[in-house]
Short mmCIF file of C-alpha atoms in Angstrom, two decimals:
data_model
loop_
_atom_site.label_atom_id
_atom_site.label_comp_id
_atom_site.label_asym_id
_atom_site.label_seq_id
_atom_site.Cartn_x
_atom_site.Cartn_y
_atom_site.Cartn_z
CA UNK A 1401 0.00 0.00 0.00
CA UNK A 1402 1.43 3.83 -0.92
CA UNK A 1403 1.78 5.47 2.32
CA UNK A 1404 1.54 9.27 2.58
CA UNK A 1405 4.00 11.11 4.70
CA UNK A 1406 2.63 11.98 7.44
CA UNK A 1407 1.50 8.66 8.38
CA UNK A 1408 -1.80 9.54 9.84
CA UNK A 1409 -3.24 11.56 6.91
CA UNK A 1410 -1.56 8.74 4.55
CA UNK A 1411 -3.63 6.39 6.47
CA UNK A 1412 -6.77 8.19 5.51
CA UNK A 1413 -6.28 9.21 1.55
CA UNK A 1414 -4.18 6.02 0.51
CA UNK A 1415 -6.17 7.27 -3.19
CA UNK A 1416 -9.62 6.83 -2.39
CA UNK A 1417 -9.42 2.82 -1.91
CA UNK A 1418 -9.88 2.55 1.44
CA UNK A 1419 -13.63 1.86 2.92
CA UNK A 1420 -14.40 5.07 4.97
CA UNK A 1421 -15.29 5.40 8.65
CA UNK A 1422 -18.69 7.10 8.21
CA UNK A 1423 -19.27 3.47 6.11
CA UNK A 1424 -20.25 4.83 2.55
CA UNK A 1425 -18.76 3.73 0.21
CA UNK A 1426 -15.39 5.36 -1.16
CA UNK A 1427 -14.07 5.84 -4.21
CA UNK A 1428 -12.04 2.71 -5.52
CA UNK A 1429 -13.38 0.26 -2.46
CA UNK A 1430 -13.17 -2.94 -4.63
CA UNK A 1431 -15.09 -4.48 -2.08
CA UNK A 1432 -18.35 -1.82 -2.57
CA UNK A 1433 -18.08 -0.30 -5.78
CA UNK A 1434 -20.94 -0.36 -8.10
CA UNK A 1435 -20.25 -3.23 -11.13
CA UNK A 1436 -21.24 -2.24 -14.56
CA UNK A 1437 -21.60 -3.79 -18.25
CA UNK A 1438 -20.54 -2.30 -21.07
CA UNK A 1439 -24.05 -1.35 -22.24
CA UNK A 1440 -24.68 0.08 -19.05
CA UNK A 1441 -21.13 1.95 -18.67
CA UNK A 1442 -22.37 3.33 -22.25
CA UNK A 1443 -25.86 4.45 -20.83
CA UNK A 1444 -24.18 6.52 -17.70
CA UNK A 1445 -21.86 8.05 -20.27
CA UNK A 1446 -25.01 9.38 -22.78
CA UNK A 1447 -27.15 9.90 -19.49
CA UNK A 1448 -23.92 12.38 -18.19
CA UNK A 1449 -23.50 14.06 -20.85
CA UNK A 1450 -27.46 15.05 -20.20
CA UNK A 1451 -26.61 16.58 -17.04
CA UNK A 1452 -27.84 13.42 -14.70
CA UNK A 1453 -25.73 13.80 -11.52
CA UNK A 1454 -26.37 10.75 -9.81
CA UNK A 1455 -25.03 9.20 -13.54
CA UNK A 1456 -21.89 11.63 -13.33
CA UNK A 1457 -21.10 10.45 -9.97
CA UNK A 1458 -21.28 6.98 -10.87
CA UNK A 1459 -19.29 7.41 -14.16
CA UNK A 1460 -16.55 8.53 -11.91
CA UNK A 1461 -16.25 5.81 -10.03
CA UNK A 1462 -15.96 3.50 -13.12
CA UNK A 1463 -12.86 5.73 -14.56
CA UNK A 1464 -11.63 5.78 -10.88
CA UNK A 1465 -11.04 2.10 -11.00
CA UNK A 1466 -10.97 1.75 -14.81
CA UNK A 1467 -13.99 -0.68 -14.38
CA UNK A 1468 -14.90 -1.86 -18.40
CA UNK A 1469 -12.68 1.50 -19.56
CA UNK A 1470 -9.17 2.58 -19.36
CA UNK A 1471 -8.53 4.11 -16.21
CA UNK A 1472 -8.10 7.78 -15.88
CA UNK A 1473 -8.02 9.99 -12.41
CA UNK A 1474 -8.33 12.95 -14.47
CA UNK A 1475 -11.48 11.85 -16.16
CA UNK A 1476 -12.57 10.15 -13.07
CA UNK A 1477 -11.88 14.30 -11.18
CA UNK A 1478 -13.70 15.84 -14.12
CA UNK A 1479 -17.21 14.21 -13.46
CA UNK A 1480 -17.23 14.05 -10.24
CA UNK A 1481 -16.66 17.50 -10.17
CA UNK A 1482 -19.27 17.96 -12.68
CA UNK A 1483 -21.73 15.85 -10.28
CA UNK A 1484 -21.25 18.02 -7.39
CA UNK A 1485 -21.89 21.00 -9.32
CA UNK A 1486 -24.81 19.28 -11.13
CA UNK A 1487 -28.30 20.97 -10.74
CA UNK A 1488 -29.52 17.97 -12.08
CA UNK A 1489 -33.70 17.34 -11.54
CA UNK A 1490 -32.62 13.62 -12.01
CA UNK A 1491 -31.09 13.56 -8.68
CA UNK A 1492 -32.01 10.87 -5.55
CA UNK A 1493 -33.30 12.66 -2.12
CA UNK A 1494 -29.77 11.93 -1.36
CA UNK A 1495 -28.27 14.47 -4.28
CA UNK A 1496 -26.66 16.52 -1.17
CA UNK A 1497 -24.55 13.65 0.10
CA UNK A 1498 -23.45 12.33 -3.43
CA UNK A 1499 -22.10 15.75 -3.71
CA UNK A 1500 -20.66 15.98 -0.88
CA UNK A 1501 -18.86 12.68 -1.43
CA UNK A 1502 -18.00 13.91 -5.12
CA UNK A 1503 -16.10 16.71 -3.58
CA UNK A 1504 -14.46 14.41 -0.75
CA UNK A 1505 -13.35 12.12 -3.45
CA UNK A 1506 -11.72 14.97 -5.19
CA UNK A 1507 -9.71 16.44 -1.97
CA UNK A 1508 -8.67 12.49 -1.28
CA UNK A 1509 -7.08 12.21 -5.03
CA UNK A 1510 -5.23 15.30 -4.34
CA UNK A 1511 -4.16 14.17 -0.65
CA UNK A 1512 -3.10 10.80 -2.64
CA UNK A 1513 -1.53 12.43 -5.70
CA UNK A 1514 -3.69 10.34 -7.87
CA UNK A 1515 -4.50 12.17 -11.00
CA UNK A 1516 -2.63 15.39 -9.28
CA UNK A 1517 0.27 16.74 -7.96
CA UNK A 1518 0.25 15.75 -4.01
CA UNK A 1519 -0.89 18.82 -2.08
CA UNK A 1520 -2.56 18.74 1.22
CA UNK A 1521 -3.23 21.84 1.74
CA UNK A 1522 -5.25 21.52 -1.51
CA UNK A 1523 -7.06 18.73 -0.36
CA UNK A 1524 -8.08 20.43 2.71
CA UNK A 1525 -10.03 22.78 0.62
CA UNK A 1526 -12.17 20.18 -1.11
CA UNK A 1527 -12.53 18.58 2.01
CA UNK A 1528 -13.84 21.49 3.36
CA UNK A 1529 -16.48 21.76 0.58
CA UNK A 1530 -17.22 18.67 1.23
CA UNK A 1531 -17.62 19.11 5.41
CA UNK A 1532 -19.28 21.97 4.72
CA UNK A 1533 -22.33 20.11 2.92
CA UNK A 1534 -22.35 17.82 5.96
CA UNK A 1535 -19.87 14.94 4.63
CA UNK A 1536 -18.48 13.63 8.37
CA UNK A 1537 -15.43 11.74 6.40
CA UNK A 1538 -14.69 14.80 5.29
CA UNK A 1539 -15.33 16.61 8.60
CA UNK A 1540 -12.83 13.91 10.61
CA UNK A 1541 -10.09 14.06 7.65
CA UNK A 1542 -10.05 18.04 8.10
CA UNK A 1543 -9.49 17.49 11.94
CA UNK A 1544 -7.02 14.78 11.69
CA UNK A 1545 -5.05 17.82 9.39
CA UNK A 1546 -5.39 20.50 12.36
CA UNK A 1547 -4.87 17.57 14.79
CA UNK A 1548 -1.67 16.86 13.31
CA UNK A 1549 -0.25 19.93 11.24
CA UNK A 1550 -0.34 18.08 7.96
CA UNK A 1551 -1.04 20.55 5.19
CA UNK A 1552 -1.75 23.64 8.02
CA UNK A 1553 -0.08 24.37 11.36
CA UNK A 1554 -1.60 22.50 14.24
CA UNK A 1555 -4.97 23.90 15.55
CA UNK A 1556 -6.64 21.87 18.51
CA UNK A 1557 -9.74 24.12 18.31
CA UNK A 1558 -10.27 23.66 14.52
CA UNK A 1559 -9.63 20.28 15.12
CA UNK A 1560 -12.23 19.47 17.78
CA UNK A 1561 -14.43 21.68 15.77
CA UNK A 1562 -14.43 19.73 12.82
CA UNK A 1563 -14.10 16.43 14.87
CA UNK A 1564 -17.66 17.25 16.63
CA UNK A 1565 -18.78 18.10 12.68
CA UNK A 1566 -17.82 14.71 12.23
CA UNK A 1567 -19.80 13.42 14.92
CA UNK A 1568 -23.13 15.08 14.46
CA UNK A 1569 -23.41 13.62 10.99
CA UNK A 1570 -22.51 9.92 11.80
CA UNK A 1571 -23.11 9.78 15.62
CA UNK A 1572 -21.65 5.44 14.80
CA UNK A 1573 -18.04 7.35 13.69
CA UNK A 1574 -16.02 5.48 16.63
CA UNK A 1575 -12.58 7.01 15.53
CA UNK A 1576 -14.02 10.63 15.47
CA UNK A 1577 -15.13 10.23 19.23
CA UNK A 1578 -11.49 9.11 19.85
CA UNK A 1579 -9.99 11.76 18.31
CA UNK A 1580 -12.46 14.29 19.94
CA UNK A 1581 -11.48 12.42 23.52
CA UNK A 1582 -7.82 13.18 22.82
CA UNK A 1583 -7.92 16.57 21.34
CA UNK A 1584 -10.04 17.83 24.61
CA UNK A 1585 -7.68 15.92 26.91
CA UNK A 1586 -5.21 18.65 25.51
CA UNK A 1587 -7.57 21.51 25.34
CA UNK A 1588 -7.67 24.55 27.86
CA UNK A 1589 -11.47 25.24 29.17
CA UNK A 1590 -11.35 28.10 26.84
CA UNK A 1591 -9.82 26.63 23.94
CA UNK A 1592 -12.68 24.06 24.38
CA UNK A 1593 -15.39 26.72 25.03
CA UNK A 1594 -13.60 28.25 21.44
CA UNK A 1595 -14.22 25.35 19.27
CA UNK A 1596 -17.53 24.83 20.70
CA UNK A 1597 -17.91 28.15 19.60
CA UNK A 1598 -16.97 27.62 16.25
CA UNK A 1599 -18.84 23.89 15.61
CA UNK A 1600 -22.10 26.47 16.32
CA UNK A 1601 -20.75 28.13 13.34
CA UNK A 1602 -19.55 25.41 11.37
CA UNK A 1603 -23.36 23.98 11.65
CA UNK A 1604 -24.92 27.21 10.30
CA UNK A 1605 -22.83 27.06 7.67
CA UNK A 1606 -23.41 23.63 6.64
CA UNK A 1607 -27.27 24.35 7.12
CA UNK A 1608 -27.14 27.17 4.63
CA UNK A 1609 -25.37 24.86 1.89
CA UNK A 1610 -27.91 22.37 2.33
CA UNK A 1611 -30.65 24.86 2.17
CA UNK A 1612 -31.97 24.18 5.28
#
């Protein structure tokens, strides 16, 4: 397995292969991923380029792990990116979380170097798109970076902040609660009443992406 360096953030965007704590499934889990025919990798194609997101999403995935086509990160980037942009009438109930996961896909391949250079910094902004629309995988990958200083100097408050993020939208994420345990354990009172502070925040901002 490619290991990033830092260890702990390597551990979480090996690519996007690895099944996620939240338990969606992740880009490239060959144990998850959707299996397609030809025929029916030809029908997501023609209903993508109609401006179906769920089908854009999907048609990732399949140049992701170069399932019945060659495969290509960059073409696999390009429609996901397209799906969480989509505005698509042909999306589930769940449109908000497949874009959310689009966009977490997108910061892991850039965490991983996999179809770009390796830059976590710029993987901590699509992860933060991603967090921001409620995506907890997201939310814990963003606090493992403050946690640790990988791709930004080391923030405890940002990091319980997005930790708790985590929490609230996959209240089953054991290794978020962890995480959250430890951070506190090295939190003043008022660095803790800070992040607390900012998690209000962080909520009212995902609420406005979602449109709630």
């Amino acid at each position: 397995m490619k290991v990033l360096v830092p260890v702990v953030i390597g551990l979480l965007v090996v690519g996007c292969g690895k099944k996620q704590h939240s338990g969606k499934t992740q880009a490239g889990d060959n144990a998850n991923k959707p299996k397609f025919t030809i025929e029916e990798i030809d029908e997501l194609k023609k209903k993508s380029e109609a401006g179906d997101g769920e089908a854009m999403h999907d048609l990732g995935q399949v140049y992701y792990d170069g399932e019945g086509v060659t495969q290509d990160y960059k073409e696999a980037a390009r429609w996901w990116l397209l799906s969480s942009d989509a505005n698509s009438t042909k999306w589930s109930n769940h449109s908000q979380y497949k874009k959310a996961w689009c966009l977490y896909y997108l910061g892991n391949m850039h965490a991983g170097g996999r179809g770009f250079p390796k830059d976590l910094g710029e993987a901590m902004n699509w992860w933060q798109k991603s967090a921001e629309r409620g995506d907890p995988d997201a939310a814990f990958s963003l606090g493992e970076a403050y946690f640790n200083g990988e791709g930004t100097s080391i923030d405890l408050i940002k990091a319980c902040a997005w930790y708790e993020v985590a929490l609230l939208y996959s209240n089953k994420f054991k290794k978020a609660k962890e995480k959250l345990a430890l951070t506190k354990a090295k939190m003043t009172p008022k660095q803790i009443s800070e992040a607390w502070k900012l998690n209000y925040q962080l909520q009212k901002k995902i609420q406005q992406t979602r449109g709630w």
